[in-house]
Short mmCIF file of C-alpha atoms (C1' of nucleotides) and ligand atoms in Angstrom, two decimals:
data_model
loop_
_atom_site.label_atom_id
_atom_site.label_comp_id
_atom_site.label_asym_id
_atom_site.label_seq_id
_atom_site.Cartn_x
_atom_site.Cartn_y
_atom_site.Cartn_z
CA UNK A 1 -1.30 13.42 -11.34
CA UNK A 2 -1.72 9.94 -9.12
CA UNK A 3 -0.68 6.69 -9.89
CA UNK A 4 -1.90 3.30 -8.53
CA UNK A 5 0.28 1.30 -7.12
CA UNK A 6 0.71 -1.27 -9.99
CA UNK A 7 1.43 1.82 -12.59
CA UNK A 8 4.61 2.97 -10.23
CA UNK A 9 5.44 -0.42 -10.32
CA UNK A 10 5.65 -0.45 -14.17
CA UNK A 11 7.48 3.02 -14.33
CA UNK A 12 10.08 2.06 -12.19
CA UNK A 13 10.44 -1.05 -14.13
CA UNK A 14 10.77 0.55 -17.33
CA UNK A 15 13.45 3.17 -15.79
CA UNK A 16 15.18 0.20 -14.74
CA UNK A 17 15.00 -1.29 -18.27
CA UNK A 18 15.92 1.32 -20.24
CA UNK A 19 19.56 0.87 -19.41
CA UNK A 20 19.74 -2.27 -20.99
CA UNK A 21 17.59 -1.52 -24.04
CA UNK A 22 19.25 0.68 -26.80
CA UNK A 23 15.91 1.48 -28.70
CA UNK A 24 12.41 0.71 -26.86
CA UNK A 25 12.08 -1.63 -23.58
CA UNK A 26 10.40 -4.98 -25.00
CA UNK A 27 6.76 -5.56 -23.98
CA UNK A 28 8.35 -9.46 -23.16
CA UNK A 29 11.32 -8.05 -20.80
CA UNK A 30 8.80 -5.93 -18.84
CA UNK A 31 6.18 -8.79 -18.43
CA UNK A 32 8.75 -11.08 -17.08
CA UNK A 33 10.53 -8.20 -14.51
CA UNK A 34 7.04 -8.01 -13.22
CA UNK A 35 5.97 -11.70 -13.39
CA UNK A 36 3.02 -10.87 -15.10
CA UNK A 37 1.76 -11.74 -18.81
CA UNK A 38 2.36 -9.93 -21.83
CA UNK A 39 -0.73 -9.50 -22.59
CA UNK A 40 -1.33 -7.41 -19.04
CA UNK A 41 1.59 -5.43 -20.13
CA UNK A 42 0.10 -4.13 -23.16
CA UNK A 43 -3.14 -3.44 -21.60
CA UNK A 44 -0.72 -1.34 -18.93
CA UNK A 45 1.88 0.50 -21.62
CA UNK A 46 -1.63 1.63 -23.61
CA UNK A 47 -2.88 3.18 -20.30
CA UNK A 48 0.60 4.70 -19.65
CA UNK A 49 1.03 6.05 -23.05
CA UNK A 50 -2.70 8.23 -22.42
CA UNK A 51 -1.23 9.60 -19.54
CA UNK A 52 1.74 10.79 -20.99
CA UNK A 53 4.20 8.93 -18.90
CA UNK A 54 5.36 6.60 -21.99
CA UNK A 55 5.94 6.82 -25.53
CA UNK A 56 4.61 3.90 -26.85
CA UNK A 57 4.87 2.51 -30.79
CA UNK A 58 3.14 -1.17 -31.50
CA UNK A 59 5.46 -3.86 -32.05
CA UNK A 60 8.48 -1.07 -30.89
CA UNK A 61 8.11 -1.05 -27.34
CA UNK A 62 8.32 1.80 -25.00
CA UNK A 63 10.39 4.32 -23.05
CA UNK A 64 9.96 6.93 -20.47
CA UNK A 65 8.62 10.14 -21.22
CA UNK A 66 10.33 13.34 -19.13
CA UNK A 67 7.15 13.34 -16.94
CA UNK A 68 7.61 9.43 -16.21
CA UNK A 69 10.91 9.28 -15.46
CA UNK A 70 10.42 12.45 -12.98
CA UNK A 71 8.06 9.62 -11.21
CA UNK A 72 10.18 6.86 -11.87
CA UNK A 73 12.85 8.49 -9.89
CA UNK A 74 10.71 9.65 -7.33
CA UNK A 75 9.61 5.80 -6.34
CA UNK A 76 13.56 4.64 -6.31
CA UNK A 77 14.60 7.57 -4.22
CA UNK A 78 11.53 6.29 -1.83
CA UNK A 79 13.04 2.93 -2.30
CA UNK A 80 16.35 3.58 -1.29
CA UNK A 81 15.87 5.61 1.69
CA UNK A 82 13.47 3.40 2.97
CA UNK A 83 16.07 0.53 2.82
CA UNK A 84 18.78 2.41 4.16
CA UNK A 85 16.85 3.29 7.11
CA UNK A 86 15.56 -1.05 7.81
CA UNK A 87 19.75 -1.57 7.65
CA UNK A 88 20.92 1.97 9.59
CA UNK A 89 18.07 2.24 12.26
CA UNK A 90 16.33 -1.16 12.22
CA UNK A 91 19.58 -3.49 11.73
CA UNK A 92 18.02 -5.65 9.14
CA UNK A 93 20.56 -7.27 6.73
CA UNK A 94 21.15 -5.93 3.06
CA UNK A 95 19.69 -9.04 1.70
CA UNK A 96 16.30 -8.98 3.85
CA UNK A 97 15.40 -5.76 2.87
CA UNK A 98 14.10 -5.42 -0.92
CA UNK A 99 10.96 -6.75 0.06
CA UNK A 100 9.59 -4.64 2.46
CA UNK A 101 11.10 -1.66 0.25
CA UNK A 102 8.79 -2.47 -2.53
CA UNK A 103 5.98 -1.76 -0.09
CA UNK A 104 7.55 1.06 1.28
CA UNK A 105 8.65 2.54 -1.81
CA UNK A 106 4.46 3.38 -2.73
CA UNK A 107 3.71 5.17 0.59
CA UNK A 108 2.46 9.17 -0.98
CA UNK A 109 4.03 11.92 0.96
CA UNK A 110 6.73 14.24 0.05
CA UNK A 111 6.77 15.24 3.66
CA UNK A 112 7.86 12.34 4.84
CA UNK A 113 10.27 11.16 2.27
CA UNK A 114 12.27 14.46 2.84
CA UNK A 115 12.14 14.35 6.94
CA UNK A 116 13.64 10.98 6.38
CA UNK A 117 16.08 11.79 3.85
CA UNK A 118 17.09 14.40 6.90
CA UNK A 119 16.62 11.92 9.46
CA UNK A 120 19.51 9.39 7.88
CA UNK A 121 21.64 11.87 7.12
CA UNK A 122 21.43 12.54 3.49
CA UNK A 123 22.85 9.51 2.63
CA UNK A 124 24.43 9.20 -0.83
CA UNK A 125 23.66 5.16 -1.77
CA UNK A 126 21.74 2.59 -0.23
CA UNK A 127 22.45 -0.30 1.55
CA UNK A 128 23.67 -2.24 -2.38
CA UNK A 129 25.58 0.48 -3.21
CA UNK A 130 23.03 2.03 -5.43
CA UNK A 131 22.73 6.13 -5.39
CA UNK A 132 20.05 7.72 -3.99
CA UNK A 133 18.39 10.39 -6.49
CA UNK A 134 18.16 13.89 -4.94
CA UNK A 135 15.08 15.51 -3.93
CA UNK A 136 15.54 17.42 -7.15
CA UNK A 137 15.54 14.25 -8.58
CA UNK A 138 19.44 13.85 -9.81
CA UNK A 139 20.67 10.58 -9.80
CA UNK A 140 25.01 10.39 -9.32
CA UNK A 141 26.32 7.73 -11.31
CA UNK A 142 26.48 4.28 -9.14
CA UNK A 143 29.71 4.11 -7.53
CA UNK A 144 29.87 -0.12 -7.52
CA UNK A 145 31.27 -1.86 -10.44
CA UNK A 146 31.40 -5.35 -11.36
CA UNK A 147 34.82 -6.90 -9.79
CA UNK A 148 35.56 -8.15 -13.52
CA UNK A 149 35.94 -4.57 -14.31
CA UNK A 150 38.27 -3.95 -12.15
CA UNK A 151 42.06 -3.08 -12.85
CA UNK A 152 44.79 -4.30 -11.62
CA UNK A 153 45.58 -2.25 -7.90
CA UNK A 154 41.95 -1.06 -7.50
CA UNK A 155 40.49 -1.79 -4.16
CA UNK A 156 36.88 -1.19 -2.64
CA UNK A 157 34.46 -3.20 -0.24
CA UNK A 158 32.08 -6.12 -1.48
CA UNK A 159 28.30 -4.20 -1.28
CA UNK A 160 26.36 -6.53 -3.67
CA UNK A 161 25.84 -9.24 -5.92
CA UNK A 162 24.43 -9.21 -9.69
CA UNK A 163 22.34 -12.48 -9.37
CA UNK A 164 21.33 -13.51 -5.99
CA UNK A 165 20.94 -17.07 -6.34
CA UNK A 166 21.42 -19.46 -3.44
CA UNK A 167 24.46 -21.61 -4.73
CA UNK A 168 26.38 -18.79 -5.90
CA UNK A 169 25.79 -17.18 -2.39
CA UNK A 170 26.67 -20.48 -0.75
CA UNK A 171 29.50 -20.61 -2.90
CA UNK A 172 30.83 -17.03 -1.37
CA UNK A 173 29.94 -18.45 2.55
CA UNK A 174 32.35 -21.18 1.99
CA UNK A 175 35.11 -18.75 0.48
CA UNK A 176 34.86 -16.18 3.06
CA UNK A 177 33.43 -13.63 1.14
CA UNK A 178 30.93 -11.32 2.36
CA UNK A 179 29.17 -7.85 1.83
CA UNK A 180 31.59 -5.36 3.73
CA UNK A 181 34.95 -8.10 2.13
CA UNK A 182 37.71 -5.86 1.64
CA UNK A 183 38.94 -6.63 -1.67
CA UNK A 184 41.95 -5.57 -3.54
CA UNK A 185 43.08 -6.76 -7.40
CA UNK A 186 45.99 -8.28 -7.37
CA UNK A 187 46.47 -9.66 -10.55
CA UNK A 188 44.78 -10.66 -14.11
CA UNK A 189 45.07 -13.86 -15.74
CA UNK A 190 44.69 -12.94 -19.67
CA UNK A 191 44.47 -16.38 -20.72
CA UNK A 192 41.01 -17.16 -18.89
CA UNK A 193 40.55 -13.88 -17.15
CA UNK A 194 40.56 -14.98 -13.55
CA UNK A 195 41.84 -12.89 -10.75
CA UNK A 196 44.26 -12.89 -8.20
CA UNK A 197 42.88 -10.94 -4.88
CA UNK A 198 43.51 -9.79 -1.55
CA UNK A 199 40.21 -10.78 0.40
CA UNK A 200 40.82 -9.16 4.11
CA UNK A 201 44.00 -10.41 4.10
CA UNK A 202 44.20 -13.11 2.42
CA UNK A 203 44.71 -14.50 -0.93
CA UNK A 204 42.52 -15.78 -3.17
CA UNK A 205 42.32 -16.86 -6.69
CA UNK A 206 38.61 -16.06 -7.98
CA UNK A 207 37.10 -17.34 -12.05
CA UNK A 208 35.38 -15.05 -14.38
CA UNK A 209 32.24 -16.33 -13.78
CA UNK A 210 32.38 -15.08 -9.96
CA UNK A 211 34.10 -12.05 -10.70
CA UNK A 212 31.44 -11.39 -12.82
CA UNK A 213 28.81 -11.21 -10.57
CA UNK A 214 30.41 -9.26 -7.37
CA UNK A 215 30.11 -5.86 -7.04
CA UNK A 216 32.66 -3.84 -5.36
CA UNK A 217 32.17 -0.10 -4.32
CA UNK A 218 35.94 1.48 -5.05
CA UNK A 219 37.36 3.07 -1.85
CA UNK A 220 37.54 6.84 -1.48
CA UNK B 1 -4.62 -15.88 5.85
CA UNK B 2 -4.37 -12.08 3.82
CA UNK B 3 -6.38 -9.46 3.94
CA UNK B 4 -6.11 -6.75 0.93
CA UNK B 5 -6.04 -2.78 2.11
CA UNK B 6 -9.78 -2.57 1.91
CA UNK B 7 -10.38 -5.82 4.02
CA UNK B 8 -7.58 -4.36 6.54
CA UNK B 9 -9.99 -0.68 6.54
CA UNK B 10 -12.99 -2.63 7.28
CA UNK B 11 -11.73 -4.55 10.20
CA UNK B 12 -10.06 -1.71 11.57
CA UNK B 13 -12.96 -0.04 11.55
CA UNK B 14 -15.66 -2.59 12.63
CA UNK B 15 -13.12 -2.94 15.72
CA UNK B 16 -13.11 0.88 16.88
CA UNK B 17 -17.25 0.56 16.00
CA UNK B 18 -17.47 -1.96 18.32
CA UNK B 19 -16.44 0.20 21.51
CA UNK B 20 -19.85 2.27 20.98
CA UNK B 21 -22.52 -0.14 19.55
CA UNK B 22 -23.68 -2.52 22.28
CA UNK B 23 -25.21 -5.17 19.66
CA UNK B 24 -24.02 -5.28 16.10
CA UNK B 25 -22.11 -2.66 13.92
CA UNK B 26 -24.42 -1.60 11.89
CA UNK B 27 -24.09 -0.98 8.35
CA UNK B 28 -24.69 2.61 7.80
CA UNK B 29 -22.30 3.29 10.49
CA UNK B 30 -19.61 1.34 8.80
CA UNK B 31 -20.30 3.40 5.86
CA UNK B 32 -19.96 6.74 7.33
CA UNK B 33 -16.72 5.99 8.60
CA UNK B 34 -15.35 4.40 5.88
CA UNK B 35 -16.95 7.30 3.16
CA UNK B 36 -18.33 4.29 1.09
CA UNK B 37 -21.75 3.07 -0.01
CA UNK B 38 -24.28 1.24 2.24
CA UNK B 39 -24.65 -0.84 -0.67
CA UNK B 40 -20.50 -1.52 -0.97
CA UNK B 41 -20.68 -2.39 3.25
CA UNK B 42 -22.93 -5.11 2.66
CA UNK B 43 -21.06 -6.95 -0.15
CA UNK B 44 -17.89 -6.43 2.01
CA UNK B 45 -19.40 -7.62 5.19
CA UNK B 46 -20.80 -10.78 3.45
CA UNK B 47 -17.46 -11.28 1.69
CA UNK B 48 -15.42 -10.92 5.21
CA UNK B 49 -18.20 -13.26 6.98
CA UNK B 50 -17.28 -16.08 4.86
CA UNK B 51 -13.69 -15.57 5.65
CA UNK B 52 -14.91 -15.90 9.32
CA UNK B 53 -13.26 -12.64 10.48
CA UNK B 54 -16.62 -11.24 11.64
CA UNK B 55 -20.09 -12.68 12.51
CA UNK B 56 -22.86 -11.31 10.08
CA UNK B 57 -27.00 -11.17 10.36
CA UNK B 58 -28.59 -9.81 7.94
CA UNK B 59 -30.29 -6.49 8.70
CA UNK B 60 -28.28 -7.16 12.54
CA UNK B 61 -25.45 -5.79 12.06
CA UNK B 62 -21.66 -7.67 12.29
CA UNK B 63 -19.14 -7.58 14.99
CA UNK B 64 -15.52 -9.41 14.89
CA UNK B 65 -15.26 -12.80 15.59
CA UNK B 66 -11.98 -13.73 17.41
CA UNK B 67 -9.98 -13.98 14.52
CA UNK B 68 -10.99 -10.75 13.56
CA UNK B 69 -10.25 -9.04 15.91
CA UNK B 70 -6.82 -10.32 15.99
CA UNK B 71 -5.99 -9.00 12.67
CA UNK B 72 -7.59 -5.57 13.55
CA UNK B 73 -5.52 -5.72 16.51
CA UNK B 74 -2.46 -6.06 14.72
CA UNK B 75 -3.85 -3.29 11.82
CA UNK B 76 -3.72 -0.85 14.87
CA UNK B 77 -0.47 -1.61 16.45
CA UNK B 78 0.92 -0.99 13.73
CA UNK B 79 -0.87 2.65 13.11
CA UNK B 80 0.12 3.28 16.38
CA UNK B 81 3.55 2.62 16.08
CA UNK B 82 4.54 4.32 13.13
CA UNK B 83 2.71 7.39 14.08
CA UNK B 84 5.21 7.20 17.31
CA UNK B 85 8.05 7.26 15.06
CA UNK B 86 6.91 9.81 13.11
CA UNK B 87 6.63 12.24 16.03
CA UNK B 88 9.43 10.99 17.85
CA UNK B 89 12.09 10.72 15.13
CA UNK B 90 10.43 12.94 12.07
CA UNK B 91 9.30 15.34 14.19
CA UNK B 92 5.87 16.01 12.80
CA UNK B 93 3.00 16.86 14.99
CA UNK B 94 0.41 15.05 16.49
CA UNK B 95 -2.19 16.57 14.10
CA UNK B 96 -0.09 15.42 10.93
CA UNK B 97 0.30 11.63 11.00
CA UNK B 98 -2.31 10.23 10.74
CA UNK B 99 -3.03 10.13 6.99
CA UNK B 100 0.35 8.98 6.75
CA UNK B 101 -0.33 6.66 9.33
CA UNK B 102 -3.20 5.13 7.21
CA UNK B 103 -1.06 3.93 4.27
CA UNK B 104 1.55 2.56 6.75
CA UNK B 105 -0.49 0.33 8.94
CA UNK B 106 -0.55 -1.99 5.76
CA UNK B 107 3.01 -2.45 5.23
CA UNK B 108 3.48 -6.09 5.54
CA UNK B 109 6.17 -7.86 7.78
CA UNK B 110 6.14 -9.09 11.34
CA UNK B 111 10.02 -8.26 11.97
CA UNK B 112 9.54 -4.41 10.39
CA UNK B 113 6.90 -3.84 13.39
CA UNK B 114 9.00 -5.74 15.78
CA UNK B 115 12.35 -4.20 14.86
CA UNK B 116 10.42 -0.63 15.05
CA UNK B 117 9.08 -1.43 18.29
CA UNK B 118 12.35 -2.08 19.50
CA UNK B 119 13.66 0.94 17.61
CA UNK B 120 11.23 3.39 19.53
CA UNK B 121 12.15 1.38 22.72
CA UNK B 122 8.53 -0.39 23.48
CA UNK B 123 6.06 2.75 23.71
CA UNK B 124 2.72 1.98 25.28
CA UNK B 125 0.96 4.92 24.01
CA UNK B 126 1.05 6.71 20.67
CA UNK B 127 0.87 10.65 19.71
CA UNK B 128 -2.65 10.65 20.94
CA UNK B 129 -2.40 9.07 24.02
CA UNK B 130 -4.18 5.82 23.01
CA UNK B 131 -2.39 2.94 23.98
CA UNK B 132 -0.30 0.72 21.57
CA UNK B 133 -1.20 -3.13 21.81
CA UNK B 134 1.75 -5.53 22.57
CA UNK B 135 3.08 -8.31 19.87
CA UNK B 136 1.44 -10.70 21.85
CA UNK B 137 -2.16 -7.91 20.86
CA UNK B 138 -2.73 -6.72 24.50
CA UNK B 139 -3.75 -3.70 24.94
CA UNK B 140 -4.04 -1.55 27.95
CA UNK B 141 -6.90 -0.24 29.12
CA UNK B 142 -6.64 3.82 27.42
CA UNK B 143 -5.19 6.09 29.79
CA UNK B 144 -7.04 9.15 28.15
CA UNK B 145 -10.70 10.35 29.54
CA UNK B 146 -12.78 13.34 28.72
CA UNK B 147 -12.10 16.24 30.82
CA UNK B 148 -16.06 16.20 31.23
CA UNK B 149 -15.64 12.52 33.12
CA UNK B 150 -12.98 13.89 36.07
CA UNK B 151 -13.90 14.50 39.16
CA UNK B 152 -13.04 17.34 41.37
CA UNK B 153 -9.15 17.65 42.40
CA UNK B 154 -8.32 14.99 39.51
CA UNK B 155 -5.42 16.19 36.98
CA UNK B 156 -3.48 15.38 33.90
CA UNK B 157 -1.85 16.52 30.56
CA UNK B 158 -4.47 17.40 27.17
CA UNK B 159 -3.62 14.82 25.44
CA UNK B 160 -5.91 14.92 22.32
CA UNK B 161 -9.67 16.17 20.68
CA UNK B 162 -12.54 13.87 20.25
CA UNK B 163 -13.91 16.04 17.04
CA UNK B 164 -10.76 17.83 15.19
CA UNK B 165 -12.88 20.54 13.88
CA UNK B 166 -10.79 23.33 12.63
CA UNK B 167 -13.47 25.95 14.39
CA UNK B 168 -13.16 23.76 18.10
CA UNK B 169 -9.44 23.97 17.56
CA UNK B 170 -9.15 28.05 16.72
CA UNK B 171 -11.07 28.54 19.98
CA UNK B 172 -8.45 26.43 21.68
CA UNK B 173 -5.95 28.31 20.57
CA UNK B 174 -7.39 31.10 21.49
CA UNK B 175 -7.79 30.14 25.24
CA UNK B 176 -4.54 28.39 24.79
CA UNK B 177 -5.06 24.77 25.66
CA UNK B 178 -3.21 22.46 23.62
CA UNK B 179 -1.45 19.34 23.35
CA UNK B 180 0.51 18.98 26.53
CA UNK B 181 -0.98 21.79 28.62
CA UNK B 182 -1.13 20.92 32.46
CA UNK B 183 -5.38 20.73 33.39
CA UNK B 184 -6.79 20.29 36.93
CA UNK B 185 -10.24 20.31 37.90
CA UNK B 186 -11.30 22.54 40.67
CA UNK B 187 -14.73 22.33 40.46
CA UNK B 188 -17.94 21.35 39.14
CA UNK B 189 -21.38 23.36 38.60
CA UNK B 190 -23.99 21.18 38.70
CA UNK B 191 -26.26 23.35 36.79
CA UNK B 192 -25.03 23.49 33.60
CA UNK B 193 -22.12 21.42 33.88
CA UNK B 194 -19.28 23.52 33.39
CA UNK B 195 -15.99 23.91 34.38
CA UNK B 196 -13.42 25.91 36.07
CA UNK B 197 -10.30 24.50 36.24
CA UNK B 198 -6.45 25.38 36.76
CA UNK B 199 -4.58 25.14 32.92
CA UNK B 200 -0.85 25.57 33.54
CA UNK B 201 -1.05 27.70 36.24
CA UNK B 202 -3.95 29.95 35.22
CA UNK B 203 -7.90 29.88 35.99
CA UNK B 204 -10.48 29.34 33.44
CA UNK B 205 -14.08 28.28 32.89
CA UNK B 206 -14.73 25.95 30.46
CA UNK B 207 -18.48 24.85 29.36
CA UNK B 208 -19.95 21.21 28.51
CA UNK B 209 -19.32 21.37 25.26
CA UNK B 210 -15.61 22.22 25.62
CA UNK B 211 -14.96 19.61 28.29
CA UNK B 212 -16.88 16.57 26.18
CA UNK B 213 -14.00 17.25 23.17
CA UNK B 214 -10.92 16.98 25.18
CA UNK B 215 -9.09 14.42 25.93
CA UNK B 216 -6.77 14.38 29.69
CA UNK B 217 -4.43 11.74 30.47
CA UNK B 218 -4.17 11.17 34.26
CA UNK B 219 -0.85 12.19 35.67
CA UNK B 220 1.36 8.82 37.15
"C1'" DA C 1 11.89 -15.63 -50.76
"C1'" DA C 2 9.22 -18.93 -48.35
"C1'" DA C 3 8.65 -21.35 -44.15
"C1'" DT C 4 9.00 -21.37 -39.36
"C1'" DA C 5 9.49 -19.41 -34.88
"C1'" DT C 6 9.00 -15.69 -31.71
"C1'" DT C 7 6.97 -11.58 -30.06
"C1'" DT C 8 3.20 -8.71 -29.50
"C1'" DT C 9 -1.49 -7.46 -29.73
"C1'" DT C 10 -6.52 -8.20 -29.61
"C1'" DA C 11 -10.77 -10.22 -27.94
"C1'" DG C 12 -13.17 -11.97 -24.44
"C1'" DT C 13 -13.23 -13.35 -19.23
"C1'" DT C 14 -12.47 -12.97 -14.29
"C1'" DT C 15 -11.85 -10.89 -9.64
"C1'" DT C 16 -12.02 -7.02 -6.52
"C1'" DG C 17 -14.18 -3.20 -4.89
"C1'" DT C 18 -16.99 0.25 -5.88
"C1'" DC C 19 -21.45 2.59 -7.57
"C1'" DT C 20 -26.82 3.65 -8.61
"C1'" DA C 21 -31.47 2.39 -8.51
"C1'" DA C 22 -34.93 -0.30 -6.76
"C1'" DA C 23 -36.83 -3.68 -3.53
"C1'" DA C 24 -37.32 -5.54 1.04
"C1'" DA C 25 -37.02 -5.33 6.00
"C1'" DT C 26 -37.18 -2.80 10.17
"C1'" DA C 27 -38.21 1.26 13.01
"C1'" DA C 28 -40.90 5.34 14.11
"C1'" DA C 29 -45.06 8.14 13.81
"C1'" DA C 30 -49.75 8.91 13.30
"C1'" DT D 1 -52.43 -0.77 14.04
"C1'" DT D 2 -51.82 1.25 9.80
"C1'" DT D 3 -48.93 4.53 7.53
"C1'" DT D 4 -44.63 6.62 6.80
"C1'" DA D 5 -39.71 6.97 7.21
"C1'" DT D 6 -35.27 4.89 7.65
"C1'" DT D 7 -32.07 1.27 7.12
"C1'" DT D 8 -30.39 -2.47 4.70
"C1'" DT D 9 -30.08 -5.58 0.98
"C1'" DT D 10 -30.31 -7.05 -3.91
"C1'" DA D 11 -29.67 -6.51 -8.83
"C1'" DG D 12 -27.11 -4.81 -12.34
"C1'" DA D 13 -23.23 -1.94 -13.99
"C1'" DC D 14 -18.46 -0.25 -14.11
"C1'" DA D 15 -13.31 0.47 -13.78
"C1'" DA D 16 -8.82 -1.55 -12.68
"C1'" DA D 17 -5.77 -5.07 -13.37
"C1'" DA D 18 -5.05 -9.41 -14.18
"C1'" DC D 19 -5.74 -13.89 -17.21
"C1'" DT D 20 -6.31 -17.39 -21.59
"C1'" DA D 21 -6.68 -18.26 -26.30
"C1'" DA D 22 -6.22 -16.82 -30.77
"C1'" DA D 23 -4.77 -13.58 -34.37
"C1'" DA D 24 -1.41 -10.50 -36.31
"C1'" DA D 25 3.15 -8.62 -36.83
"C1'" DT D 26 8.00 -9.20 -36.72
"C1'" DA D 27 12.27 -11.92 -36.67
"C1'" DT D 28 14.89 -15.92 -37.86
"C1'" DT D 29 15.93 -20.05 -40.57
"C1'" DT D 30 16.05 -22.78 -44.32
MN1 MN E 301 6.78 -1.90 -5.43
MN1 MN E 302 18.74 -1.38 -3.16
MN1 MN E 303 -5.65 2.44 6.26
MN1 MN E 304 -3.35 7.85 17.00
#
DNA sequence: AAATATTTTTAGTTTTGTCTAAAAATAAAA
DNA sequence: TTTTATTTTTAGACAAAACTAAAAATATTT
């Protein structure tokens, strides 16, 4: 079975959904991942639902069939190896790639998503630290973790932030922090949960609300 | 100014039209190409016409107006490049890219081409021998004739078909010419037109209808 | 539980790109 | 130069994917 380019997009959003929804993803939270209307959505989860690739109640909202998630999976592998390959081969930055990925991500050929899985190696995660899924379409659990989570000794590299907006990344310029930071837990505050940390070196004293939205891929 | 993936087909295709209609493109020929509707040429051509990619007169045909051929410039630099990479560094074969090819040329971002270009280290032809235009959309004069247009003593490599049908291909393989096989005209009967000339070392006549498929790229 | 607010769906349009059938223009043949 | 054939355009329809406005269902407050 094919699917147009704006159904994949759906799919993969709902796959990435469904990790934050405990019963059905919410017609609302889809329409606003896609920057679209809610009314388009349920025009799109009532196509989605014929072909099998949702279950879909009214009012309940929707989740993945087997079938979908096999394509789900199939467009993030894509995704991934495409941007591992603009910041391997084509030295493009972790932060300029997403966009072109999305375009990438749609291009139909098994052929060539395999020769280039072959072609970089096999690579495990992507340029954010995410994992690749397997050609057979197994997906290891995501090796970064939210510094917050951290315990006290743990130490990894900086490979991604949660939200991407420009003061918060401004904020990590001026601090020296950067993806590829080496960062080591020092120690917990319990009081207001801020952290003491070795950043390449250095000290640093970091508040829950930036700890919370640094991802750190654990060494090893 | 944007172009969806059917605009892009169109002025892809009006461009390589161009090369063999001395007036206009007409609109059945568009058609064929494209494996649309007369009817669907004509709405397109009027809709590209006010977007004053291509110059349009009813029942005259259309051919590219400077702009337009700028953007179908860039459509095929692009085709070209990515089918270099995915011979060079997938290692498919010549005959296998170019549906791939197709859905890549639309990938949109100035730096991806550049950074590939870069990445392949500036190639002036692709697969087929036809040359790849520069950023600034030169392009080089293609270094490929028909073996039918050399004159006595001249030489090269096969580096491509006109027609790719799978019956003219079997008989190729049968005489074994193919991509990259060594060709030298010896000489020329003026009768019927047909060959003999020296392939890799060996002797062997070749008729009209062979020689007007093939193309040879001139050695140096 | 009733009133209010939020979420979701339906109904009716719009745009893009295609199609079929029929009409009009142009080209070729008689 | 008529007649016939071919090419091209118009008119009207359709499917995909989006939208707005309004109705219906669900959730949250009072
Ligand atoms: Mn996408
Ligand atoms: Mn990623
Ligand atoms: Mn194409
Ligand atoms: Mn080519």
């Amino acid at each position: 079975m094919n699917f147009s380019l704006s159904e994949e997009n759906y799919l993969k959003t709902i796959f990435h959904l469904e990790q934050h929804f405990k019963e059905g993803v919410s017609t609302n939270a889809i329409a606003e991942k896609l920057e679209t209307k809610p009314s388009s959505v349920t025009d799109m989860v009532q196509k989605l639902a014929e072909k099998e690739v949702i279950r879909y109640v009214k009012y309940k909202g929707t989740t993945l069939t087997e079938k979908g998630r096999k394509v789900a999976i199939k467009i993030i592998r894509k995704h991934r190896l495409w941007e591992v390959f603009l910041v391997d081969k084509l030295d493009f930055q972790w932060d300029e790639v997403h966009e072109i990925a999305e375009q990438l991500e749609h291009i139909a050929s098994e052929e060539l998503i395999n020769r280039l899985d072959e072609f970089l190696g096999f690579p495990t995660v992507d340029p954010h630290g995410d994992p690749i899924p397997t050609k057979e379409g197994l997906i290891k659990n995501s090796q970064k973790r939210l510094l917050s989570k951290l315990s006290v000794g743990e130490q990894g590299i900086c490979v991604g932030v949660k939200d991407s907006e420009s003061e918060f990344l401004k904020f990590l310029d001026k601090k020296n922090i950067a993806i590829g930071s080496q960062i080591e837990v020092l120690s917990k505050e319990e009081f207001d949960h801020s952290l003491q940390i070795n950043l390449d070196g250095k000290l640093l004293y970091i508040s829950k609300l930036i700890s919370d939205n640094l991802y750190i891929k654990l060494d090893g």
